[in-house]
Amino acid sequence: MLALREPSLGPCFGMKGGAAGGGYSQVVPMEEINLHFTGDFHAITAANNTLTALLENFRFYNRGKPEGIKTVLMKRCLDVNDRVLRKIVTGLDTPSNGIPSETGFVITPASEIMALLCMSEGLEELRQRIDDMLLGFTFAGEPFLTRDLGVTGAITALLKDAIQPNLVQTLEGTPAMIHGGPFANIAHGCNSIMATKTALQYGDYVVTEAGFATDLGAEKFFNIKCRKAGLQPAMSVLVATSQALKLSGGADEKTMMLPNDAALSKGVRNLEKHISILKSFKQKVLVVLNRYHFDTAEEIAWLRNWCLEKEVAFAVNDSFRLGGEGALEMAQAVVDICNEPSQPIQHTYELSDDVETKIRKIVTTIYGGTDVVLYKKAKDMIKKIKALGLEHLPVCMAKTQYSFTHNAAISGLDGDFKIDVDDLVISRGAGFIVAVCGEMVRMPGLPKIPQANFIDVVDGKITGVS
Amino acid sequence: MLALREPSLGPCFGMKGGAAGGGYSQVVPMEEINLHFTGDFHAITAANNTLTALLENFRFYNRGKPEGIKTVLMKRCLDVNDRVLRKIVTGLDTPSNGIPSETGFVITPASEIMALLCMSEGLEELRQRIDDMLLGFTFAGEPFLTRDLGVTGAITALLKDAIQPNLVQTLEGTPAMIHGGPFANIAHGCNSIMATKTALQYGDYVVTEAGFATDLGAEKFFNIKCRKAGLQPAMSVLVATSQALKLSGGADEKTMMLPNDAALSKGVRNLEKHISILKSFKQKVLVVLNRYHFDTAEEIAWLRNWCLEKEVAFAVNDSFRLGGEGALEMAQAVVDICNEPSQPIQHTYELSDDVETKIRKIVTTIYGGTDVVLYKKAKDMIKKIKALGLEHLPVCMAKTQYSFTHNAAISGLDGDFKIDVDDLVISRGAGFIVAVCGEMVRMPGLPKIPQANFIDVVDGKITGVS
Amino acid sequence: MLALREPSLGPCFGMKGGAAGGGYSQVVPMEEINLHFTGDFHAITAANNTLTALLENFRFYNRGKPEGIKTVLMKRCLDVNDRVLRKIVTGLDTPSNGIPSETGFVITPASEIMALLCMSEGLEELRQRIDDMLLGFTFAGEPFLTRDLGVTGAITALLKDAIQPNLVQTLEGTPAMIHGGPFANIAHGCNSIMATKTALQYGDYVVTEAGFATDLGAEKFFNIKCRKAGLQPAMSVLVATSQALKLSGGADEKTMMLPNDAALSKGVRNLEKHISILKSFKQKVLVVLNRYHFDTAEEIAWLRNWCLEKEVAFAVNDSFRLGGEGALEMAQAVVDICNEPSQPIQHTYELSDDVETKIRKIVTTIYGGTDVVLYKKAKDMIKKIKALGLEHLPVCMAKTQYSFTHNAAISGLDGDFKIDVDDLVISRGAGFIVAVCGEMVRMPGLPKIPQANFIDVVDGKITGVS
Amino acid sequence: MLALREPSLGPCFGMKGGAAGGGYSQVVPMEEINLHFTGDFHAITAANNTLTALLENFRFYNRGKPEGIKTVLMKRCLDVNDRVLRKIVTGLDTPSNGIPSETGFVITPASEIMALLCMSEGLEELRQRIDDMLLGFTFAGEPFLTRDLGVTGAITALLKDAIQPNLVQTLEGTPAMIHGGPFANIAHGCNSIMATKTALQYGDYVVTEAGFATDLGAEKFFNIKCRKAGLQPAMSVLVATSQALKLSGGADEKTMMLPNDAALSKGVRNLEKHISILKSFKQKVLVVLNRYHFDTAEEIAWLRNWCLEKEVAFAVNDSFRLGGEGALEMAQAVVDICNEPSQPIQHTYELSDDVETKIRKIVTTIYGGTDVVLYKKAKDMIKKIKALGLEHLPVCMAKTQYSFTHNAAISGLDGDFKIDVDDLVISRGAGFIVAVCGEMVRMPGLPKIPQANFIDVVDGKITGVS
């Protein structure tokens, strides 16, 4: 049984297209899943923006009072790729339009409401997490929570149905819980705990995903989601493609489909790093190559051999072209490995570590860097986190997916780097501290020629969404 | 059978509360209708903001080219009351965040997509109207439409289901088509033509609404909706309350529930004006008093008599308290009047009138003013409208609901005023020209203590939405 | 002896060029007067912006306190034509950059410090007026003055030398006090009282100026400057050019140099209106035609005759071409008229009139309109002005110079208009209430090809400034 | 003879107070020097903002054309401490207010015009440097210079007098050229070359200054100013105070006046680092202790001995209390050292080094760090600099004065750091490339209680400026 994330409308109309799988490896009804689906994202967007509107309204009527709001932490959200909404100024033109503020929109999958919905195990926990959200600080220096606004009930009401997991199926009838959709570079990158646990009630084997590579998705999956939910995954599947490996090895984007031994043999150093990250959690690992039609037998053989030498299991997955049949090798490998004895997750850090230590352990154990350097804003936030009694929360790293460092312009595979932490953001409702490393964009942009130009309705059917 | 507008989430959490009726005169399921309902508003919001994101993206990649976009006319929208979003600046911080622009959000019911969905009589007309939307002007001075962006299909896809009317019922089982929800001060204020025409297929009598008073809602209902859809309403019901009449007559808001003969007899001058507006369309009129428990028999008798003298039909409606039974007098009066011969609608202006003439006729015939005065921006727009061949479109007045003039600080009942038109806005997709009179806010704010503070989920049921 | 305003750097580099006269009718050293001169404008700019910086700093450190500043009224200024500074948002990027605010720059001649420097009759009065400036309102609703900021001394120190009038001379050696430079459409349009009074100490005849036409400059000169300073001008010279008259009469800008009897005879209606305005103050009037080389004898004769019929004195001024000799006819006429008995100024309104009455009297007596209509913001301000005890201040009208109305798109000579007052601004330090009629721009823009393109330094001499 | 920088008005009203020296070691007339002085700063401010206004005007009229301006690099400036002007959005409200842009003000001493005026050796070079200024880039990707705007002459005209050095004197009559005032953390930190060279014409010994410590001021003095002007300083005086040394050694700000051997002996490590920086330029060094009345004989003796051990000359300066007499020991030491043979400056880098190498050499040789790490924006700029043929320019480091690193929260004395370069800014007119390290603020703020609160005019004299 599957437990996956819901696709976001934004990328669907942008570069990435839909996120319901591809070829014969898909969940259906694909168009509905990719567009409005059951309205969960819309409900989250509405809840988020109703809360910000109520917050700004309180701020407007209480300015100049110590209990008024000095700092607003919460952002608005929209499920769209719109770069111009990243940084905006609101409240302009006349005083009756509210207090001018610099703020911004994040894409709905990067919102705290998305995160806390995914972290909740029922309506009451959802309400509690909404109640706990840190929306800002008052002039008196006090934290200001949703409960201080008195609208927890109203926001919960908007999410009453969205908290329920959605059941769909693959083209071959495998049941799939698709629920929640946080991104993995900035958010915690996992589908909802409710969906995963529901799937575990019904399936013998439950397959879930953790976005981007192991330094981002897997690290958060183990340290945040599994720890919170008490999950013990039996093993990890590390998915690779020949193109990505060659790209990492220095190949050009235009020729990465062609055989290139030099690039491949250099690129596997990246794979090796990801394997070692998974092993740091005491996970058994299966490397899976998602096969493309242009992959040569020689390349596959080379890779299989490389894994053999490294004593890591390896399988080819050809389900895009062949459906379940193409996944047989991989499935058998998974079953075999699951039958071997497991060790409990070894978390990268303890919840009792202080925040800086948590980050340092992630940097040194997972990213392979030498240390962490906090900027003044981050140092100030650590004091604030301590004062608020939130030091015990796990850390959700917000870091570029293009590097093991905070600087997308270098790779960091050599380990000669420290991680700069510019700022810390408290996601009190979601239950973690976000560590912002370098410049992170929480609202994507569209490419020059977006997918939207190819979407249409033909004879009442939507086309071009895939 | 009823054909009504869908409530907007924004006011629901604000001052007004829900819009599904009240007491025993309600449509159900009230909470769902008032909140997410069938997702129509969410789909419109998503369609609107996906279109603006695509537009800004095109602008970003084509700046510095004659075919690039100089002026963006389209606004973003959200179904929320958030005053700080009225006027914003987007695209800040770094050039990769797009081109800095001053823009704003309107509430979803004030968006052009809401308007054109309500004006469409099917998916193909919807697609055509989206295709026709004027999004901006290029540096070369050319109009820039959705079709120039090449994303008509994608936006239509997002509205594929929203264009379908929704069927619900009253507490007593009367079927009600609830579909579309444009506001009447700034938009055209009527539910969708599809819903009205569907209701006309099934009901012997179809009751529909036109928001705010006759100078706003009714004028647009007759001159825009009925003209476009070829509708010929049998009669008009003019709804009054004793409190509103006394308020118009100078009573204080705190004591308007108490008997006040002086205020009442002065306030009916307002009622008289609205009757005369309806008669200007050759409509048969029934004045209905929505009865409150504190209305005295004397007041009602005085009003009935006043109508008698003016030779206008009158009935009391007590359906809030008594349901259908309380509406019997009104219903009988409606049936009686419908049996009398009707005259075709006499439109206030001809479509062949030029834009300034259209507005002047509305000002003199409907508002009772002496003339219209165009500001420079409006004069320039008239030239643009002519150049674009859009002079034949009807005019949708955007005017305060608090006055017959453009200045909310005076009443205008005396007729000693001219209407200032500051600007004209082309809603090419909706099929009308919006005339902006004075300062109009297209995004509401929240009151000091919003309704959201009273909404909750108790035992899985939503409370406080009414 | 002359008492004139200092030129502003902004227009000097823009469309207008310098303001030191022209031809043989000039003050020297022209380049210095037009550029930095004695640094008065720079000192005013520095004083203004130091005050706003101190104000924003106080606001920053006192936000969230009742005595903190809720509303900032004061604007920044620069002596430059820069349209993009009209409306700006400041305080962006991080909280340490201060509180985000919507504000703007006015050109230095439109600043209140310029106005109050011109209204002061010594350093102590200057200090008092700076002390009195209303900078904003606190959260507690109290007015916030310079004295509350505690920096009156520092701002006065920056203006210690600028308050002293500057003495220069014309090409022919006539002494000229050039000091202060408020614009006449938005500010009060007169040079400093100190300069005028100093000139009166030394000259037998003192000639001063009042910017733009009589509805703006003269009205404020009599009702504000003369009233405050106790001045009784002996007479008024109304300057006309054939081109302006023909333009008013409907001639085209490209052919206004050519004879055009129809336009001229229609255009004098404008002149007649200005004569009647001056007479409303009980002034003796001399109409002077500033002669251009293309003016024909017939035109001049026609105009002379027209004045004769209207019983208004008339003279031709040819000093541009001929210097003092060309001004002999005008000078003789001035001397003759000054020898006739004078009446004291009849002010348009009494200081004891309430604000609305003052404006109404200006509208009906000076502009020729029928009434004034206040918008809500202006009505609210009247209450505030009353509460602050400032009703006795004169009114400084801020109105377009292109019309007798507030709408630059119409002329208003027909008298069929009311004046809309959108807002009232308290210039407590300058000692007047500014009535903002329609949209007024207090920061000019540059033309497509600005004068700056023709300015240079050649052999150590500045060229192109004239 | 002295050659010093002009004080900036901003800090004068802020925390720092004036910059004309103190006690008996002052230049006079102090008040005039600290405030408007000869108007140089005002002229630079006017020139800068006239240029930006002309640039924005060109941009406004040429938008949508390939030769139009895509990116504006130039900032506005004001000589004021106003944190809210650091980051602003301009051009708001209506399209006629220009193109909305995110920009900001720097303080006048941080402007490129200040820098290029200080680098110019005459009016013609000034004109050439203005002509060369890179104002932005066109849509076609071309650099856009002042010459492309065609206003070089106009801007030069505004600076015609400001380019001339100003001569004043100390309290004891020593002549002092005070001219130009760039800050040393963000600009190049030296007075004008014209002033220094003029002083060298007249004085036997010329003393000049380089702002902040040796890592900032001295590095730029040698590598930028001396290299450009062909200057060979005879020696360097390194000024220290006991308080600063103890602060560096860990003492508390409140007790740094008290003897504290531990802090002192730890703090000299900082002094040692600065000595070694000066020696890297092959300079002879004299350490001078600016004596305060609370300095103990023991402390001074300890320090003198420490210098002796390090083989560095040492002298005490007591001129604040005693004037020239108090400077005798220092003066004699200077004369003695000047009589010893000198070596030519050894520059930290060659102009022929590429930009990254130049920065790396500064980081490793001067700051003591291990390497430089360029961010993406900086990397892109290097390509642009190469394409523009500007690789030969020296580098002007913009770095916090609170650390040898780019992070003010750590000291960096241990040498275990790399310098992050976020961005490179081309100052083509000034003739250098600015390397922006971390977050640098080019517009200061005011303290909670600014000096302005103590400035006044008493009996016509300015008080409180010191």
XYZ file of C-alpha atoms in Angstrom, chain B:
466
model
C -37.628 27.717 -7.181
C -34.699 29.840 -6.018
C -31.649 31.051 -7.928
C -29.231 32.650 -5.498
C -25.624 33.629 -5.070
C -23.052 31.537 -3.201
C -21.812 33.083 0.050
C -18.275 34.321 0.254
C -15.954 32.991 2.968
C -14.628 36.468 3.707
C -17.761 38.097 5.185
C -18.631 34.775 6.834
C -15.680 35.258 9.192
C -16.250 38.987 9.380
C -19.169 41.183 10.320
C -21.919 39.842 8.145
C -21.738 36.181 9.026
C -23.105 33.610 6.612
C -25.458 34.187 3.694
C -27.725 31.199 3.646
C -30.750 33.003 5.067
C -31.897 32.854 8.664
C -34.475 31.492 11.048
C -36.958 29.254 9.203
C -36.046 30.889 5.939
C -32.810 29.108 5.132
C -31.041 26.946 2.602
C -29.245 23.838 3.821
C -26.653 22.385 4.512
C -25.985 25.860 5.843
C -22.411 25.314 7.153
C -21.182 23.712 3.950
C -22.842 26.381 1.798
C -21.203 29.076 3.875
C -17.739 27.507 3.953
C -16.066 25.516 1.181
C -19.372 24.373 -0.432
C -18.586 22.601 -3.704
C -15.263 24.394 -4.098
C -16.473 26.853 -6.772
C -14.930 29.862 -5.062
C -11.676 28.005 -4.471
C -11.554 27.058 -8.147
C -12.145 30.676 -9.168
C -9.451 31.847 -6.776
C -7.032 29.267 -8.153
C -7.894 30.114 -11.762
C -7.492 33.827 -11.132
C -4.155 33.542 -9.367
C -2.738 30.985 -11.761
C -3.555 33.413 -14.558
C -1.896 36.351 -12.790
C 1.161 34.194 -12.051
C 1.416 33.229 -15.705
C 0.955 36.855 -16.725
C 3.674 38.103 -14.389
C 5.902 35.309 -15.636
C 5.405 36.362 -19.247
C 6.086 39.933 -18.243
C 9.260 38.907 -16.459
C 10.672 37.065 -19.449
C 9.610 39.700 -21.976
C 10.533 42.961 -20.327
C 12.373 45.333 -22.600
C 10.570 44.024 -25.675
C 7.830 45.941 -27.491
C 5.583 42.873 -27.164
C 6.316 42.817 -23.430
C 3.711 43.998 -20.951
C 3.770 47.622 -19.887
C 0.564 47.772 -17.903
C -0.997 44.954 -15.903
C -4.722 45.423 -15.356
C -5.558 42.143 -13.688
C -5.546 41.809 -9.920
C -5.051 38.769 -7.726
C -7.924 37.538 -5.549
C -8.581 35.730 -2.282
C -11.872 34.825 -0.649
C -11.047 36.576 2.574
C -11.637 39.992 4.177
C -8.131 41.383 4.378
C -7.753 45.121 4.117
C -3.963 45.005 3.957
C -4.144 43.218 0.607
C -5.997 46.064 -1.105
C -2.870 47.796 -2.228
C 0.414 45.962 -2.244
C 3.786 46.028 -3.922
C 5.066 42.746 -5.296
C 8.303 41.502 -6.823
C 10.621 42.881 -4.179
C 14.033 41.907 -2.831
C 16.006 40.668 -5.840
C 15.547 40.870 -9.606
C 14.887 37.128 -9.631
C 11.718 37.852 -7.676
C 10.230 39.507 -10.748
C 9.411 43.068 -11.653
C 8.353 45.270 -8.729
C 4.746 46.338 -9.251
C 1.993 48.051 -7.368
C -1.080 45.898 -7.437
C -3.623 44.403 -5.079
C -6.020 41.653 -4.218
C -9.757 41.868 -4.624
C -12.071 39.530 -2.823
C -12.943 36.569 -5.053
C -16.568 37.784 -5.550
C -15.168 40.974 -7.088
C -12.918 39.186 -9.589
C -13.527 39.251 -13.308
C -13.410 35.450 -13.407
C -16.340 35.356 -10.991
C -18.187 37.801 -13.239
C -17.534 35.983 -16.478
C -18.408 32.613 -14.968
C -21.769 34.093 -13.993
C -22.249 35.556 -17.462
C -21.429 32.314 -19.319
C -24.066 29.902 -20.533
C -21.774 26.883 -20.934
C -18.188 25.645 -20.945
C -17.502 26.892 -24.446
C -18.714 30.409 -23.655
C -16.665 30.294 -20.472
C -13.563 29.401 -22.475
C -14.357 32.184 -24.954
C -14.728 34.771 -22.184
C -11.476 33.690 -20.507
C -9.824 33.921 -23.910
C -11.172 37.470 -24.276
C -9.985 38.835 -20.957
C -7.947 42.018 -21.282
C -5.015 41.420 -18.950
C -2.949 44.476 -19.781
C -1.290 46.499 -22.498
C 2.034 45.908 -24.205
C 4.825 48.456 -24.542
C 3.725 48.777 -28.157
C 0.312 49.886 -26.905
C -1.495 46.718 -27.937
C -4.098 45.058 -25.731
C -2.829 41.845 -24.195
C -5.447 39.100 -23.771
C -5.464 35.646 -22.199
C -5.224 34.240 -25.683
C -1.937 36.099 -26.173
C -0.629 34.260 -23.153
C -1.744 30.939 -24.622
C -3.180 29.569 -21.411
C -6.929 29.730 -22.010
C -7.159 25.941 -21.896
C -5.331 25.680 -18.589
C -7.531 28.273 -16.911
C -10.677 26.685 -18.348
C -9.511 23.333 -17.001
C -9.420 24.771 -13.505
C -13.056 25.901 -13.895
C -14.433 22.824 -15.616
C -16.511 21.794 -12.589
C -17.106 25.225 -11.093
C -19.176 26.283 -14.105
C -21.818 23.670 -13.160
C -24.652 25.093 -10.970
C -25.157 23.610 -7.509
C -28.527 22.319 -6.321
C -29.536 22.520 -2.649
C -32.837 23.104 -0.884
C -34.515 25.220 1.758
C -35.441 23.886 5.182
C -38.875 23.130 3.726
C -37.519 21.418 0.644
C -37.826 24.116 -1.982
C -35.096 23.502 -4.552
C -32.461 26.238 -4.781
C -29.781 26.713 -7.405
C -26.885 28.446 -5.625
C -24.210 29.435 -8.052
C -21.820 32.337 -8.530
C -21.428 35.201 -6.121
C -20.408 38.617 -7.498
C -20.811 41.560 -5.131
C -23.181 44.330 -6.174
C -21.329 47.494 -5.263
C -18.329 46.758 -7.413
C -19.333 43.750 -9.533
C -22.633 43.041 -11.267
C -24.276 41.475 -8.222
C -26.243 38.569 -9.722
C -25.998 34.785 -9.523
C -25.019 32.885 -12.669
C -27.117 32.952 -15.798
C -26.727 29.161 -15.991
C -28.320 28.769 -12.560
C -31.175 31.159 -13.319
C -31.952 29.517 -16.653
C -31.755 26.043 -15.135
C -34.191 27.125 -12.416
C -36.493 28.526 -15.088
C -36.557 25.068 -16.713
C -37.929 23.504 -13.547
C -39.800 26.074 -11.477
C -43.174 27.730 -12.083
C -41.941 30.755 -10.209
C -38.260 31.547 -9.966
C -37.124 33.978 -7.314
C -33.695 35.536 -7.738
C -31.885 38.385 -6.007
C -29.899 41.490 -6.921
C -27.553 42.722 -4.249
C -27.761 46.050 -2.414
C -30.484 48.515 -3.330
C -32.155 49.218 -6.673
C -29.602 51.850 -7.729
C -26.908 49.182 -7.666
C -28.257 45.625 -7.825
C -31.469 46.118 -9.769
C -29.948 48.511 -12.295
C -27.257 45.965 -13.185
C -29.670 43.029 -13.057
C -31.874 44.627 -15.709
C -29.306 46.425 -17.831
C -26.592 43.800 -17.773
C -27.789 40.321 -16.800
C -31.338 40.355 -18.191
C -30.258 42.098 -21.377
C -27.439 39.590 -21.974
C -29.499 36.511 -21.088
C -32.746 37.673 -22.705
C -34.640 37.451 -19.421
C -37.956 39.249 -18.808
C -38.778 39.243 -15.077
C -42.502 39.258 -14.354
C -42.195 41.679 -11.436
C -39.917 43.080 -8.740
C -40.118 42.601 -4.988
C -38.632 45.493 -3.038
C -37.651 44.349 0.437
C -37.656 46.804 3.336
C -37.212 46.632 7.076
C -38.543 49.095 9.594
C -35.052 49.659 10.963
C -33.504 50.596 7.633
C -36.356 52.988 6.903
C -35.970 54.700 10.261
C -32.201 54.861 9.848
C -32.647 56.595 6.477
C -35.045 58.956 8.197
C -32.407 60.071 10.688
C -32.924 57.635 13.558
C -30.003 56.528 15.659
C -28.594 53.036 15.175
C -29.055 52.266 18.844
C -32.760 53.115 18.962
C -33.862 52.168 15.455
C -35.765 49.183 16.861
C -38.086 51.503 18.779
C -41.129 53.156 17.220
C -40.200 56.528 15.719
C -42.934 58.034 13.529
C -40.885 61.055 12.505
C -37.960 58.969 11.274
C -40.243 56.475 9.543
C -42.215 59.113 7.674
C -39.020 60.778 6.589
C -37.303 57.489 5.723
C -39.962 56.399 3.260
C -38.684 59.057 0.884
C -35.856 56.627 0.291
C -38.317 53.819 -0.371
C -40.192 56.045 -2.776
C -36.999 56.692 -4.702
C -36.341 52.955 -5.036
C -39.904 52.309 -6.202
C -39.484 54.930 -8.883
C -36.218 53.345 -10.002
C -37.929 49.962 -10.431
C -40.779 51.592 -12.303
C -38.304 53.219 -14.680
C -37.699 49.672 -15.944
C -41.489 49.229 -16.426
C -41.550 46.734 -13.597
C -44.596 45.960 -11.465
C -43.485 46.420 -7.863
C -44.375 44.742 -4.584
C -43.039 46.317 -1.408
C -42.362 43.650 1.205
C -41.663 44.358 4.847
C -39.356 41.735 6.396
C -40.992 41.633 9.788
C -39.007 41.802 13.032
C -40.575 40.868 16.355
C -40.347 44.449 17.612
C -42.228 45.966 14.665
C -45.494 47.432 15.960
C -48.864 47.000 14.313
C -49.097 50.782 14.006
C -45.880 51.033 12.069
C -46.902 48.254 9.721
C -50.327 49.798 9.214
C -48.778 53.200 8.541
C -46.493 51.709 5.925
C -49.258 49.683 4.300
C -51.315 52.812 4.064
C -48.444 54.830 2.651
C -48.049 52.227 -0.118
C -51.771 52.278 -0.757
C -51.630 56.031 -1.268
C -48.711 55.659 -3.645
C -50.621 52.886 -5.426
C -47.919 50.273 -4.790
C -48.670 46.739 -3.629
C -47.533 45.859 -0.102
C -47.125 42.659 1.896
C -45.574 41.536 5.154
C -43.103 38.644 5.202
C -42.725 36.714 8.443
C -40.860 33.675 7.120
C -37.883 34.074 9.451
C -40.169 33.240 12.327
C -42.734 31.044 10.610
C -41.109 29.596 7.483
C -43.254 29.245 4.393
C -46.411 29.964 6.342
C -45.095 33.390 7.248
C -44.533 34.138 3.577
C -48.071 33.395 2.462
C -49.280 36.996 2.174
C -46.229 37.921 0.145
C -46.464 34.822 -2.017
C -50.122 35.443 -2.815
C -49.349 39.057 -3.710
C -46.586 37.873 -6.042
C -48.883 35.382 -7.744
C -51.563 38.038 -8.157
C -49.204 40.565 -9.621
C -47.653 37.995 -11.948
C -51.091 37.374 -13.342
C -51.391 40.994 -14.357
C -50.028 41.920 -17.784
C -46.301 42.813 -17.931
C -44.356 45.203 -20.060
C -40.951 44.369 -21.469
C -37.966 45.808 -19.613
C -37.237 49.376 -20.563
C -33.461 49.593 -20.357
C -31.936 52.758 -18.967
C -29.655 53.097 -21.961
C -29.096 51.534 -25.342
C -25.992 49.460 -26.001
C -25.391 51.745 -28.978
C -25.078 54.799 -26.727
C -21.511 55.896 -26.210
C -19.984 55.194 -22.804
C -20.389 58.695 -21.398
C -24.042 58.770 -22.463
C -24.684 55.408 -20.845
C -23.295 56.673 -17.564
C -25.136 59.981 -17.829
C -28.437 58.169 -18.349
C -27.831 56.012 -15.284
C -26.912 59.095 -13.233
C -29.952 61.109 -14.272
C -32.564 58.321 -14.580
C -31.518 56.049 -11.725
C -29.511 58.080 -9.214
C -31.395 61.313 -9.784
C -28.279 63.464 -10.225
C -27.818 66.280 -12.739
C -24.808 65.114 -14.710
C -21.597 63.113 -14.911
C -18.095 64.642 -14.755
C -15.227 62.598 -16.144
C -11.727 62.884 -14.781
C -8.732 62.834 -17.081
C -8.060 59.152 -16.584
C -11.670 58.305 -17.464
C -11.517 60.509 -20.560
C -8.363 58.769 -21.686
C -9.978 55.386 -21.143
C -12.950 56.340 -23.315
C -10.549 56.871 -26.199
C -8.963 53.503 -25.484
C -12.373 51.794 -25.323
C -13.277 53.316 -28.655
C -9.976 52.225 -30.166
C -10.571 48.683 -28.910
C -14.085 48.629 -30.390
C -15.705 48.027 -27.017
C -18.091 50.997 -26.875
C -21.071 48.703 -27.296
C -20.555 47.038 -23.897
C -22.937 47.803 -21.024
C -21.647 49.773 -18.058
C -21.228 48.242 -14.598
C -21.273 51.045 -12.047
C -18.864 50.731 -9.092
C -20.280 53.075 -6.526
C -20.697 53.272 -2.769
C -23.869 51.646 -1.462
C -24.198 54.358 1.197
C -25.279 57.182 -1.103
C -26.910 57.863 -4.459
C -23.732 59.862 -5.159
C -20.063 58.841 -5.231
C -19.459 60.473 -1.840
C -20.482 58.253 1.093
C -20.551 61.298 3.355
C -23.733 62.723 1.763
C -27.051 61.069 0.797
C -27.858 62.653 -2.535
C -31.590 62.125 -2.210
C -32.034 65.818 -3.012
C -30.632 65.311 -6.517
C -28.214 68.251 -6.290
C -25.111 66.411 -7.380
C -23.003 65.336 -10.301
C -21.286 61.967 -10.354
C -17.494 62.021 -10.660
C -16.125 59.149 -12.681
C -12.469 58.749 -11.792
C -11.665 55.821 -14.005
C -13.088 53.250 -16.361
C -12.046 49.607 -16.192
C -12.498 47.230 -19.103
C -13.886 43.813 -18.119
C -13.650 42.437 -21.604
C -14.137 38.837 -20.554
C -17.156 39.597 -18.389
C -18.488 41.810 -21.145
C -18.858 45.180 -19.498
C -17.104 48.441 -18.712
C -16.767 49.236 -15.005
C -17.221 52.916 -14.167
C -15.376 53.713 -10.949
C -17.127 56.526 -9.046
C -15.021 57.970 -6.220
C -13.045 55.617 -4.073
C -14.277 52.056 -4.157
C -12.793 49.269 -2.095
C -12.923 45.878 -3.775
C -11.526 44.002 -0.783
C -13.470 44.279 2.504
C -11.943 44.521 5.966
C -12.827 42.753 9.192
C -14.572 44.395 12.166
C -12.864 44.787 15.510
C -14.489 41.631 16.815
C -15.010 39.359 13.836
C -17.415 36.470 13.608
C -14.414 34.130 13.464
C -14.131 34.454 17.226
C -17.445 32.588 17.567
C -16.933 29.788 15.068
C -15.906 26.356 16.311
C -16.097 22.624 15.722
C -18.016 20.891 18.485
C -18.414 17.096 18.346
C -17.465 17.199 14.699
C -20.108 19.832 13.872
C -19.319 23.385 12.870
C -20.973 26.013 15.060
C -21.151 29.785 14.903
C -21.578 30.075 11.150
C -24.988 31.591 10.488
